[in-house]
PDB file of C-alpha atoms in Angstrom:
ATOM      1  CA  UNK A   1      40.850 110.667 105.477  1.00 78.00           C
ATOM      2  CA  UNK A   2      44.164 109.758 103.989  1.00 87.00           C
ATOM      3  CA  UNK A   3      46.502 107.946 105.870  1.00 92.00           C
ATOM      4  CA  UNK A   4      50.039 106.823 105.448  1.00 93.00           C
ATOM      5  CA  UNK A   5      49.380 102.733 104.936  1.00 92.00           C
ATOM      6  CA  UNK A   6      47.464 104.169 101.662  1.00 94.00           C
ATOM      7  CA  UNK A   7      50.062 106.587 100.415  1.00 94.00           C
ATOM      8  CA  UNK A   8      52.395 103.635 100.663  1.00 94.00           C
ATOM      9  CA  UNK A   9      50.331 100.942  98.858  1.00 95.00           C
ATOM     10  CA  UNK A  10      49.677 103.903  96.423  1.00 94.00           C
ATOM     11  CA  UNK A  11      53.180 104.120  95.448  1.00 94.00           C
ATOM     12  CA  UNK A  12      53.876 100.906  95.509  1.00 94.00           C
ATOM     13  CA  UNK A  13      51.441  99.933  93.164  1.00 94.00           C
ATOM     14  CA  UNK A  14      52.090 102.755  90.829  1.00 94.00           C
ATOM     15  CA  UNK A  15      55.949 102.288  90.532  1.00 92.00           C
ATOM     16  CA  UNK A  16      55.013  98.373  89.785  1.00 92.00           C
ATOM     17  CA  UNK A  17      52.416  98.355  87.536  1.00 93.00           C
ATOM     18  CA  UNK A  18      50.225  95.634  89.414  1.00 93.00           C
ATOM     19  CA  UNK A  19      48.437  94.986  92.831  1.00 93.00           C
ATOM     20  CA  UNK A  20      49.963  91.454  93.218  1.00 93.00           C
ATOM     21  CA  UNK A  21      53.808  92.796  92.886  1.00 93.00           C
ATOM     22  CA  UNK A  22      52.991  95.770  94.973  1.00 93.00           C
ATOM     23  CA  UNK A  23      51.805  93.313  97.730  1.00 93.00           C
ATOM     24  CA  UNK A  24      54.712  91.584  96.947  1.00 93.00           C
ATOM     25  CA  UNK A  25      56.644  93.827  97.789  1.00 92.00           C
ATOM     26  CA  UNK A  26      55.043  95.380 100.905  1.00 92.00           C
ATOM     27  CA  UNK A  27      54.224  92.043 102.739  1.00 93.00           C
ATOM     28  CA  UNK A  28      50.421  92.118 102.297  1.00 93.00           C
ATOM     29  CA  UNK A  29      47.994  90.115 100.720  1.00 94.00           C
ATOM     30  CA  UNK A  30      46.924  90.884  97.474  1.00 93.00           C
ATOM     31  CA  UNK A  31      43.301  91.979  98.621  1.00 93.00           C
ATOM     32  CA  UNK A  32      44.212  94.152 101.684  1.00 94.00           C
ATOM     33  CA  UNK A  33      46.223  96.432  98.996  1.00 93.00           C
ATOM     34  CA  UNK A  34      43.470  96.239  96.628  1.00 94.00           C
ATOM     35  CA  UNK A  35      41.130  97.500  99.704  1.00 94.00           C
ATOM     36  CA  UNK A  36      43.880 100.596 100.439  1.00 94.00           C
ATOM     37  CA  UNK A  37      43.551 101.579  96.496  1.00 94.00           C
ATOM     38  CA  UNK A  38      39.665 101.931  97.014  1.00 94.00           C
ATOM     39  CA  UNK A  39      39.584 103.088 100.007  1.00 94.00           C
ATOM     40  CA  UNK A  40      42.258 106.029  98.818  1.00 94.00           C
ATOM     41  CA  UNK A  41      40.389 106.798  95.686  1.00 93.00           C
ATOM     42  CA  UNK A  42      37.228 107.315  97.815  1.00 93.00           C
ATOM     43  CA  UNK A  43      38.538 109.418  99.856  1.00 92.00           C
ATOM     44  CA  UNK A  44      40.005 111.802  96.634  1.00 93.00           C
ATOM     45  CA  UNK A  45      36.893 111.086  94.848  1.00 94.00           C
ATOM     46  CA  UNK A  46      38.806 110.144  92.183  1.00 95.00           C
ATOM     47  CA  UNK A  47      40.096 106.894  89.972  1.00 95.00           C
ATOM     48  CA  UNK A  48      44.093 106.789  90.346  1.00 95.00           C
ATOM     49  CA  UNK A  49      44.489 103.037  88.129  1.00 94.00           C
ATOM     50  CA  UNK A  50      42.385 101.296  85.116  1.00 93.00           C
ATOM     51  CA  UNK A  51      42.636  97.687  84.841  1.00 90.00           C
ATOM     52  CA  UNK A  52      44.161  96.596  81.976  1.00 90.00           C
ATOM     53  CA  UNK A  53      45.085  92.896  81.757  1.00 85.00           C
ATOM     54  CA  UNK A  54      46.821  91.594  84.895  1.00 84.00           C
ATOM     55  CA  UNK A  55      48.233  95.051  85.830  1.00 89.00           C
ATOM     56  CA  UNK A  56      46.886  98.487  86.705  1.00 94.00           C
ATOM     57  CA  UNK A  57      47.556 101.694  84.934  1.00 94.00           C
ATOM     58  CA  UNK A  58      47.744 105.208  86.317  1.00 94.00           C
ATOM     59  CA  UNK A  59      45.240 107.886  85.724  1.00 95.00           C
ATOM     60  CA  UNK A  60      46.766 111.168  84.676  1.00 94.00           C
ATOM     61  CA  UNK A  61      45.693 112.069  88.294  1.00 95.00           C
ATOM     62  CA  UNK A  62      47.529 109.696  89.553  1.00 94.00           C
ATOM     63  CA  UNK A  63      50.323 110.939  87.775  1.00 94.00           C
ATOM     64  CA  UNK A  64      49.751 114.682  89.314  1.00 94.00           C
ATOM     65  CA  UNK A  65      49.311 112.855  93.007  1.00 95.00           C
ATOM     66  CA  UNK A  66      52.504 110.806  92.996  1.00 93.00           C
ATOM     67  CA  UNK A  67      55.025 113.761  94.066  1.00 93.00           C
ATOM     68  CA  UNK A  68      52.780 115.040  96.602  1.00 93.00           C
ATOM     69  CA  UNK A  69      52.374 111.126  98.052  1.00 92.00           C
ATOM     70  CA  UNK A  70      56.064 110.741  97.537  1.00 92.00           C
ATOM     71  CA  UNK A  71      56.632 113.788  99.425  1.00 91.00           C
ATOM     72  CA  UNK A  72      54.526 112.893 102.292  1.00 93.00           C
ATOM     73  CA  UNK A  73      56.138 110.164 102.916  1.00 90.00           C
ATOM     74  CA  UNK A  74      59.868 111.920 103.150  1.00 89.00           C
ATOM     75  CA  UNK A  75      58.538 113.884 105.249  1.00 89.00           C
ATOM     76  CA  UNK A  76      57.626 111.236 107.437  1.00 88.00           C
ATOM     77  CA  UNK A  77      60.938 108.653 107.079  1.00 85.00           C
ATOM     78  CA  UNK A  78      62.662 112.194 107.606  1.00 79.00           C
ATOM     79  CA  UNK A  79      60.794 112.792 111.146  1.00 82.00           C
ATOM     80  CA  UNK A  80      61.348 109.307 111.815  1.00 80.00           C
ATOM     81  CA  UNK A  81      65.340 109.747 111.140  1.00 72.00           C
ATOM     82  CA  UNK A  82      65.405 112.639 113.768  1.00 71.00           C
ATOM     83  CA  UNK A  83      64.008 110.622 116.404  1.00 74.00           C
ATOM     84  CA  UNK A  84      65.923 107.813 116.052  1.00 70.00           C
ATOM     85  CA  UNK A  85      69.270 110.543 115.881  1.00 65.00           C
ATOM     86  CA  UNK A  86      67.638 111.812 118.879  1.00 64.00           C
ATOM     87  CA  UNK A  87      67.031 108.664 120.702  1.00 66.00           C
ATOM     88  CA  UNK A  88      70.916 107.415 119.810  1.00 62.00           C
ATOM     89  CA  UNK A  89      72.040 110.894 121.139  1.00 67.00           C
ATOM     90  CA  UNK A  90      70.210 110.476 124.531  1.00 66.00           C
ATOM     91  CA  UNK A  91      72.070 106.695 124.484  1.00 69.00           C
ATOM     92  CA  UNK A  92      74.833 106.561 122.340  1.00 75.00           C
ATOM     93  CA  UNK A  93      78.494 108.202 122.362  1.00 83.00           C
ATOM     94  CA  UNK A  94      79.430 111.761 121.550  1.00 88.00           C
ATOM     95  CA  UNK A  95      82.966 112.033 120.560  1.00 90.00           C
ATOM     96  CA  UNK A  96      84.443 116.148 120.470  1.00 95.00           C
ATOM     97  CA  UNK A  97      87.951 117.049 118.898  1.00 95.00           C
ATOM     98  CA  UNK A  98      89.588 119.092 121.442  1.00 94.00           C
ATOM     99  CA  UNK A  99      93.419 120.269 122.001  1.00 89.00           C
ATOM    100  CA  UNK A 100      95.419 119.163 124.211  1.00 85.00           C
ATOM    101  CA  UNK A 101      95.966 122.239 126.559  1.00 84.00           C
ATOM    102  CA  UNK A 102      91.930 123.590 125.785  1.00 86.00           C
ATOM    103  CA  UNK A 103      91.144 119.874 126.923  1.00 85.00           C
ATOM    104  CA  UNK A 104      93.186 120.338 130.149  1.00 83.00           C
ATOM    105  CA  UNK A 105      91.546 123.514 131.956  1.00 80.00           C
ATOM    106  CA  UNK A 106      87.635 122.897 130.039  1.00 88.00           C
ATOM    107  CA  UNK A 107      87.604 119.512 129.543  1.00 91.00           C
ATOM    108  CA  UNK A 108      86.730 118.223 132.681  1.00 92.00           C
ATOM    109  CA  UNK A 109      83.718 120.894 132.776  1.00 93.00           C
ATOM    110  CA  UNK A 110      82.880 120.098 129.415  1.00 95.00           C
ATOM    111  CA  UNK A 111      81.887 116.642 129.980  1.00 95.00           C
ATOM    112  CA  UNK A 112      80.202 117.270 133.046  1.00 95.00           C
ATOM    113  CA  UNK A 113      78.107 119.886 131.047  1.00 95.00           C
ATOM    114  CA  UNK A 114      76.974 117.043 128.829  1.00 93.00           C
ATOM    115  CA  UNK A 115      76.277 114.415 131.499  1.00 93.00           C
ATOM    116  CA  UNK A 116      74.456 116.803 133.274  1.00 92.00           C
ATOM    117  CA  UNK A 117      72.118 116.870 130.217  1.00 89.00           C
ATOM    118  CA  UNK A 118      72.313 113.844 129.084  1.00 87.00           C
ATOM    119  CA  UNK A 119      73.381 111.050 132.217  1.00 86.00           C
ATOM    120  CA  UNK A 120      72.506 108.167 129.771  1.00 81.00           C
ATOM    121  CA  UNK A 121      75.582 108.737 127.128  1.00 86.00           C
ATOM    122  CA  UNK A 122      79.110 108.088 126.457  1.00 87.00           C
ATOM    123  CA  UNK A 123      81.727 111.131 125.968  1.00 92.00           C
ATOM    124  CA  UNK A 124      84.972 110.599 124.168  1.00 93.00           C
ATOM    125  CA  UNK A 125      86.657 113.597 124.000  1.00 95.00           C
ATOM    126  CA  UNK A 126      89.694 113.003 121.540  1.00 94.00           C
ATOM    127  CA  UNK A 127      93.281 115.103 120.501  1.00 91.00           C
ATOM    128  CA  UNK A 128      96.386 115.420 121.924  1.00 85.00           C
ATOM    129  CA  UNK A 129      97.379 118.609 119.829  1.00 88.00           C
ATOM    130  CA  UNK A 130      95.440 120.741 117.105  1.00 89.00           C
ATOM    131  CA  UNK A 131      97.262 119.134 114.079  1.00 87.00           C
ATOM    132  CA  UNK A 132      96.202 115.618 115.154  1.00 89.00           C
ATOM    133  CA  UNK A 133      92.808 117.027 115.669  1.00 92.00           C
ATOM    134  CA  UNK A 134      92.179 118.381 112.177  1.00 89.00           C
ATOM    135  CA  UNK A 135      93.500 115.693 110.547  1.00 88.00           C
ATOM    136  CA  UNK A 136      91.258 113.274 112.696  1.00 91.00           C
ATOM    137  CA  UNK A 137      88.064 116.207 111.099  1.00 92.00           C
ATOM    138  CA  UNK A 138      89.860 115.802 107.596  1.00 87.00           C
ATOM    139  CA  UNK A 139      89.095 112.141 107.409  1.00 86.00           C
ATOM    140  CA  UNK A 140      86.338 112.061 109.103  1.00 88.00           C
ATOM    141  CA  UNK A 141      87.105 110.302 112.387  1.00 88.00           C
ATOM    142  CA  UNK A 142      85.469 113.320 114.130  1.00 92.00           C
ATOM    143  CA  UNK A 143      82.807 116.002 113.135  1.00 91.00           C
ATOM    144  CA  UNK A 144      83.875 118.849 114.828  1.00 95.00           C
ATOM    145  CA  UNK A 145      86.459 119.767 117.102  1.00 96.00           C
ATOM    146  CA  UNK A 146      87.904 122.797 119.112  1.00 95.00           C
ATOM    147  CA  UNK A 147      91.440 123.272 118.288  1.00 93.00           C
ATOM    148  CA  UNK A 148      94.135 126.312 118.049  1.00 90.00           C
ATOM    149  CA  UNK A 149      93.993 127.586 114.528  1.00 85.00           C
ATOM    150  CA  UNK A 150      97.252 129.286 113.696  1.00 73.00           C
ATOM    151  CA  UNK A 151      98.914 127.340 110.740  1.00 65.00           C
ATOM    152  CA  UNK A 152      96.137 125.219 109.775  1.00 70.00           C
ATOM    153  CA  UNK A 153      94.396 125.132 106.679  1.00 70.00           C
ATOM    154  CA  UNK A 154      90.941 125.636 106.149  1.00 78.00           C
ATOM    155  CA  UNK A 155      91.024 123.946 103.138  1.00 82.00           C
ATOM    156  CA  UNK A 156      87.505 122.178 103.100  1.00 87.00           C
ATOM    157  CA  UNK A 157      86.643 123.396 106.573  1.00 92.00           C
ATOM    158  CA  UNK A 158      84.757 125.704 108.152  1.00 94.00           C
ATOM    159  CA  UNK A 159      86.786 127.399 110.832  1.00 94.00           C
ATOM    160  CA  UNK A 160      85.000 129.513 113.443  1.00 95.00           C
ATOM    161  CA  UNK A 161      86.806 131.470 116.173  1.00 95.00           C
ATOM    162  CA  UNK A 162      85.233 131.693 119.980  1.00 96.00           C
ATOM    163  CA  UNK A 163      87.807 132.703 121.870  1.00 95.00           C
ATOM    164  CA  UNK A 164      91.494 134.139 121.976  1.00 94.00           C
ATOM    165  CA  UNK A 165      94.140 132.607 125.262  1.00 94.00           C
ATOM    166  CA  UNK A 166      96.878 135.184 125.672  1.00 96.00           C
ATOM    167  CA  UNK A 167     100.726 133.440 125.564  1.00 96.00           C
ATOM    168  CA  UNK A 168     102.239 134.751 128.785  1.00 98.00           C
ATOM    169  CA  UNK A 169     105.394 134.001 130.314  1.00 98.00           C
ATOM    170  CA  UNK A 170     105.902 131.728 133.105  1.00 98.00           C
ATOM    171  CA  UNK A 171     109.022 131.965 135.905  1.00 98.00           C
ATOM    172  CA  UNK A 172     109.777 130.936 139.043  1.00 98.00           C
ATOM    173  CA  UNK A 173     111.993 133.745 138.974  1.00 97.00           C
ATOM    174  CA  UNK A 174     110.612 137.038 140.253  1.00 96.00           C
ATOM    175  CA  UNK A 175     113.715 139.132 138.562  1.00 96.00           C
ATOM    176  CA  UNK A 176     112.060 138.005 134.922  1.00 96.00           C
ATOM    177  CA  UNK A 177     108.683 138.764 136.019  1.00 97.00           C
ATOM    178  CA  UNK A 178     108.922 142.921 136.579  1.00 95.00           C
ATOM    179  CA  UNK A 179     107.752 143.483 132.806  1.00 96.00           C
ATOM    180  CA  UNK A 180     106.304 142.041 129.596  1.00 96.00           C
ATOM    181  CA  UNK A 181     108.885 140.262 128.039  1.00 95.00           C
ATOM    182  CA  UNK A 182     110.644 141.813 125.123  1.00 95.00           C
ATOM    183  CA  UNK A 183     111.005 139.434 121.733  1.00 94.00           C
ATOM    184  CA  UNK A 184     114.928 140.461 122.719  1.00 92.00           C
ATOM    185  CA  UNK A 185     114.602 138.848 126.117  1.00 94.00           C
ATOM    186  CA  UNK A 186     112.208 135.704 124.791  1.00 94.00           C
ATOM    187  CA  UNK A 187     115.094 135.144 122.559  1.00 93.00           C
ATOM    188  CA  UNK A 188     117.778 135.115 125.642  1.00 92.00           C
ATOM    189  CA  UNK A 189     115.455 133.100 128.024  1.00 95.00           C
ATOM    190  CA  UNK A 190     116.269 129.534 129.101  1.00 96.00           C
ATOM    191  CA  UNK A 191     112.838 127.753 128.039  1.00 97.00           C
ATOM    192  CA  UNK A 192     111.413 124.056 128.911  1.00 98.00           C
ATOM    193  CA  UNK A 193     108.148 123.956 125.947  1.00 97.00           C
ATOM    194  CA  UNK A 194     105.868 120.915 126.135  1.00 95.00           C
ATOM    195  CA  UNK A 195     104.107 119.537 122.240  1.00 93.00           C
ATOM    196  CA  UNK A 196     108.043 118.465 121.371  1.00 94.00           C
ATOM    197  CA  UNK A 197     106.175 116.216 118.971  1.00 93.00           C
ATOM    198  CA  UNK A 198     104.518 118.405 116.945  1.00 91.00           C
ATOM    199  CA  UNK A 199     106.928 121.286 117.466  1.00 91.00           C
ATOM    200  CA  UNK A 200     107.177 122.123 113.667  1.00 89.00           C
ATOM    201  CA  UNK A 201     103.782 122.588 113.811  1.00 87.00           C
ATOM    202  CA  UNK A 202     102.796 123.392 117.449  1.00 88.00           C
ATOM    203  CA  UNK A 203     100.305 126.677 117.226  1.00 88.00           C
ATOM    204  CA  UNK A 204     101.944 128.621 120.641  1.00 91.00           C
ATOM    205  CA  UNK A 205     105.891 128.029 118.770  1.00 92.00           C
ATOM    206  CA  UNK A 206     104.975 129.005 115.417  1.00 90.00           C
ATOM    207  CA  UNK A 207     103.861 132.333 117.513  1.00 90.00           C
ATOM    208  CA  UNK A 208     106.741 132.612 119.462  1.00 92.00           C
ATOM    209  CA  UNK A 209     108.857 131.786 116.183  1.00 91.00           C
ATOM    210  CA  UNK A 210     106.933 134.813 114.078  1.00 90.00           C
ATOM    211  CA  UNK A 211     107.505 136.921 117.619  1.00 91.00           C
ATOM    212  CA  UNK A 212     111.582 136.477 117.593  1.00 91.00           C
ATOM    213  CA  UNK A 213     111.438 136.662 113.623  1.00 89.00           C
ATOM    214  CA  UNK A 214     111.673 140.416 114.631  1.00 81.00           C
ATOM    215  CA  UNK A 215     115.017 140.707 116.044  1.00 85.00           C
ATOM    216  CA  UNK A 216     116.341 137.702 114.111  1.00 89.00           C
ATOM    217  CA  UNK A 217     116.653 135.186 116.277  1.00 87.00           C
ATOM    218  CA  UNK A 218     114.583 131.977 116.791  1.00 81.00           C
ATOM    219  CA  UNK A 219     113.209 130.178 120.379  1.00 80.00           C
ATOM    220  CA  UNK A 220     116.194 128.000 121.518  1.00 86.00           C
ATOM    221  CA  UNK A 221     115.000 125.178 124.032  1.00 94.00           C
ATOM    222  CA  UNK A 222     117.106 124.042 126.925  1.00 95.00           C
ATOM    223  CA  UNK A 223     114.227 121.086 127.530  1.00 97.00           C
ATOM    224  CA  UNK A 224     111.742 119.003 125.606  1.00 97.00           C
ATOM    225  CA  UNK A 225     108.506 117.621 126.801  1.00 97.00           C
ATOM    226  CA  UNK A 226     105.494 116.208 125.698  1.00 94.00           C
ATOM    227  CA  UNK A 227     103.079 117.646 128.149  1.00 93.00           C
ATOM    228  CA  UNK A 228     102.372 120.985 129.577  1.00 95.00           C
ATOM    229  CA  UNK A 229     102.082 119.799 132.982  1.00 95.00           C
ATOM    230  CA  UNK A 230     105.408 118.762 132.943  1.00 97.00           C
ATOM    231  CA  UNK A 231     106.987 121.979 131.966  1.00 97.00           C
ATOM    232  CA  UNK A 232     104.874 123.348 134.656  1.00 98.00           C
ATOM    233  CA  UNK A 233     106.748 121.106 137.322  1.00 98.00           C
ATOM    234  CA  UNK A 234     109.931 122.622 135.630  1.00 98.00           C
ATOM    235  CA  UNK A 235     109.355 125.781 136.152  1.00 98.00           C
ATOM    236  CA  UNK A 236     108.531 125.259 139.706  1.00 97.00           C
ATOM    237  CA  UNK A 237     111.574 123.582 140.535  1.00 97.00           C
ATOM    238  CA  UNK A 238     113.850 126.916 138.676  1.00 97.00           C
ATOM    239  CA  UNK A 239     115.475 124.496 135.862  1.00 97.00           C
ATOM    240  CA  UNK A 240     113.363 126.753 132.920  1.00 98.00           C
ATOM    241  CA  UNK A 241     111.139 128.844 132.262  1.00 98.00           C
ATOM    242  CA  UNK A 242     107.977 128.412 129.413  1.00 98.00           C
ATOM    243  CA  UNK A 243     105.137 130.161 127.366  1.00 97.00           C
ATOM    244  CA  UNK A 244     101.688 128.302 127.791  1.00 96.00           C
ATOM    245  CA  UNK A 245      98.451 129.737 127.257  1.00 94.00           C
ATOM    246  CA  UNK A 246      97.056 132.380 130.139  1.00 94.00           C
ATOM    247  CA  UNK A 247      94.294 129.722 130.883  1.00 90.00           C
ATOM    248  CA  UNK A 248      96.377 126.532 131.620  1.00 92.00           C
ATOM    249  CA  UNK A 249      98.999 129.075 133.588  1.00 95.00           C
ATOM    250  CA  UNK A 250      95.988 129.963 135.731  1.00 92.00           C
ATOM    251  CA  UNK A 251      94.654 126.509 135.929  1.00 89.00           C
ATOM    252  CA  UNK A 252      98.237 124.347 136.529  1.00 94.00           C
ATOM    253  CA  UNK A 253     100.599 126.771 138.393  1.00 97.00           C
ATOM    254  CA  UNK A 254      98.635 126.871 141.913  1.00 96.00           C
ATOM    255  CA  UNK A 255      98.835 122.957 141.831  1.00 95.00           C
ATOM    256  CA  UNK A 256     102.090 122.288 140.106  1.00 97.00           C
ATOM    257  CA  UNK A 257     104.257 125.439 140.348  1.00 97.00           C
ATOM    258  CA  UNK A 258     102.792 128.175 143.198  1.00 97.00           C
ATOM    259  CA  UNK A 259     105.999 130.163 143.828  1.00 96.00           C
ATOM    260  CA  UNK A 260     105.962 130.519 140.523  1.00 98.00           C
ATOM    261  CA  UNK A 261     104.061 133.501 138.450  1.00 97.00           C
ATOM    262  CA  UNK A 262     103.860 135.362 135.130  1.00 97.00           C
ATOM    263  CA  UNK A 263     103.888 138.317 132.923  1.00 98.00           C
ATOM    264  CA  UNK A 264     102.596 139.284 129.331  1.00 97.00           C
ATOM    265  CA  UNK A 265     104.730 139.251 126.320  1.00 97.00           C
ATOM    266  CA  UNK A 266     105.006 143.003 124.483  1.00 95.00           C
ATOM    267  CA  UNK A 267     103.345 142.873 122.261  1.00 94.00           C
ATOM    268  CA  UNK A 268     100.931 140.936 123.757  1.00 95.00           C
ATOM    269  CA  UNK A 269     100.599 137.301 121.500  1.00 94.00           C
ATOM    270  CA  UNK A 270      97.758 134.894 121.632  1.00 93.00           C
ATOM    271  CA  UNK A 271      96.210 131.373 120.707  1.00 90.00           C
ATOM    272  CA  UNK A 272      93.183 132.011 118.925  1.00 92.00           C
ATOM    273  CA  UNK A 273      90.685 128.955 119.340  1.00 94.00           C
ATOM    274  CA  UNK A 274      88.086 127.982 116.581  1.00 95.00           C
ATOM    275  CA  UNK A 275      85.308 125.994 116.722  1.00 96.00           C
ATOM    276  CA  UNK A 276      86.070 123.504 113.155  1.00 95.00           C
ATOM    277  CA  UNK A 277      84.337 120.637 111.379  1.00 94.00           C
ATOM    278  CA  UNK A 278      83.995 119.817 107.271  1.00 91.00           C
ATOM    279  CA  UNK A 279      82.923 122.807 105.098  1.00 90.00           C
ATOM    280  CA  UNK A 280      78.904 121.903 104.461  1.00 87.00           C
ATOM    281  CA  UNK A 281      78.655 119.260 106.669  1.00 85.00           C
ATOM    282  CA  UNK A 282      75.101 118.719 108.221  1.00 83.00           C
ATOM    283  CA  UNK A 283      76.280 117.900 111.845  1.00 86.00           C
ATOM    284  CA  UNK A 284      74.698 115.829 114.189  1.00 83.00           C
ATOM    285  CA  UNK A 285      72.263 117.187 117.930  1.00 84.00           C
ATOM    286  CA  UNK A 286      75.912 115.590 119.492  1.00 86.00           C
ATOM    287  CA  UNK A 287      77.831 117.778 117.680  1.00 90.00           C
ATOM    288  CA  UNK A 288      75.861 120.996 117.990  1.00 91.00           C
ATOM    289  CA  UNK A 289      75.091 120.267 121.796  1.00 92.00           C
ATOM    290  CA  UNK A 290      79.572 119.925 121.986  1.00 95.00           C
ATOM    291  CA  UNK A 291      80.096 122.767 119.775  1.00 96.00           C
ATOM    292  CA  UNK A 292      77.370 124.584 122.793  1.00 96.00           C
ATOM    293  CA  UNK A 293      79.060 123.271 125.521  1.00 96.00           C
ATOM    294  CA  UNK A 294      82.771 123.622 124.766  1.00 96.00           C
ATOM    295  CA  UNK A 295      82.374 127.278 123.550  1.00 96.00           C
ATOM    296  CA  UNK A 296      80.944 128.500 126.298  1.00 95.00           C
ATOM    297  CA  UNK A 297      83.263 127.033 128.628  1.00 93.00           C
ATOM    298  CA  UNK A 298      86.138 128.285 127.060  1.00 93.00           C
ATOM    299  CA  UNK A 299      84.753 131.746 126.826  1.00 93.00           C
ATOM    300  CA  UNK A 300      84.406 131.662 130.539  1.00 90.00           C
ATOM    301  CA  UNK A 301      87.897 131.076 130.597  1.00 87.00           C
ATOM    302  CA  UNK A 302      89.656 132.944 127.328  1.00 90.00           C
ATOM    303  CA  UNK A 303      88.758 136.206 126.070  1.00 92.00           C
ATOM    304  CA  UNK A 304      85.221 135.592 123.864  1.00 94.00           C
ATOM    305  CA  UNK A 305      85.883 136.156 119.527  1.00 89.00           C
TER     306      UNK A 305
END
């Protein structure tokens, strides 16, 4: 019966020409290679080397066996790769690419999804806001990542929507809550709008910005902030009112803001959020098990793609 200590000297042997470099090369003594040679050709009932000189040369059936030996043995380092990826996955950290406001109302679930299945890792769970994220997948800091997708390019990605979060408009006024809001009234409303950082770029603005393109006007902001939650608290205390995602409204105003409430815009505008990583990249059992996780948490939460 073959086995894999003879496919080894086998190749060994036959890329070097000689039994001595071969063991060499492999560790062994000279005669326990020799013995794996016989031993082999017995088994194939064949002769795979002639003697010539100091060295060996290969049979023309040993030329036809090579690939298949070669073969075997991929096969084999390739098995052994997956359960070492496996046992580093069960051990190791899994880092996810997620946006800042997804991150706020799934991300807690998420990572108690993935300790639940795995209690022995690490989770890093990275991004502030979807332009940070893709450039993080661009370079290759992360392999995949959940972020908003409006005005990013999918140049060299692979871009794959899950789920769609309606914009809706937030007061803790009940007179601007008795309909959708108009892209007329967006335009006249006094509005507090968090990702000030990356407002050029920011996916809910550049919505708002196409929105108001209608009637000619742009979104004027009466406050800045970095951080949803902080708008939130704005809102609750009357100084402004915002446009956030239907998800983080529903998650952040009973905590943060609960006199406060909110109505669609008309038309009706949303984030859509995509599932991204590098166009033909191979990804890792941590990235498939995060791409698992995090979709179908936020399809529990925004309306499924």
């Amino acid at each position: 019966m073959l086995s894999l200590h003879q496919l080894t000297c086998f190749l060994a042997t036959y890329e070097h020409g000689s039994l001595t470099r071969a063991a060499e090369e492999l560790g062994y003594a000279q005669p326990s290679v020799s013995e794996q040679i016989r031993l082999l050709e017995r088994s194939l009932g064949v002769q795979l080397f002639r003697r010539v000189g100091r060295g060996v040369v290969p049979t023309t059936v040993a030329d036809s066996f090579r690939p298949h030996a070669e073969r075997v043995l991929a096969s084999v380092q390739e098995a052994e790769r997956a359960v070492a990826s496996v046992r580093s996955f069960e051990t190791g950290t899994i880092r996810f690419g997620m946006f800042g406001t997804a991150r706020l109302y799934a991300g807690a679930g998420l990572v108690a999804d993935v300790l639940e299945r795995h209690p022995g890792v690490r989770v890093e769970l990275i991004g502030q806001n979807s332009r940070d994220v893709h450039e993080d997948l661009r370079r290759g800091r992360l392999e995949a990542a959940m972020i908003a997708v409006p005005g990013l390019s999918s140049e060299g990605m692979t871009i794959t929507p899950v789920a769609r979060d309606e914009l809706v408009y937030v007061s803790a006024h009940p007179d601007r809550l008795h309909a959708p809001l108009t892209p007329r009234r967006l335009a006249d409303a006094s509005l507090v709008m968090a990702e000030t950082t990356w407002r050029a770029t920011d996916s809910t603005r550049m919505v708002l910005r196409q929105m108001l393109h209608e009637v000619g006007r742009n979104p004027i902001t009466r406050i800045e902030v970095e951080d949803v939650e902080t708008a939130v608290e704005l809102v609750g205390r009357g100084l402004a009112d915002t446009v956030i995602n239907k998800g983080a409204a529903s998650q952040l105003l009973p905590r943060l803001a609960p006199e406060a409430g909110w109505v669609s815009l008309r038309p009706r505008q949303y984030d859509t959020i995509a599932i991204v990583h590098r166009a033909g990249a191979t990804l890792s059992p941590a990235a498939r098990l995060m791409i698992e996780l995090a979709t179908a948490r936020i399809q529990a939460i925004a309306e499924p793609v």
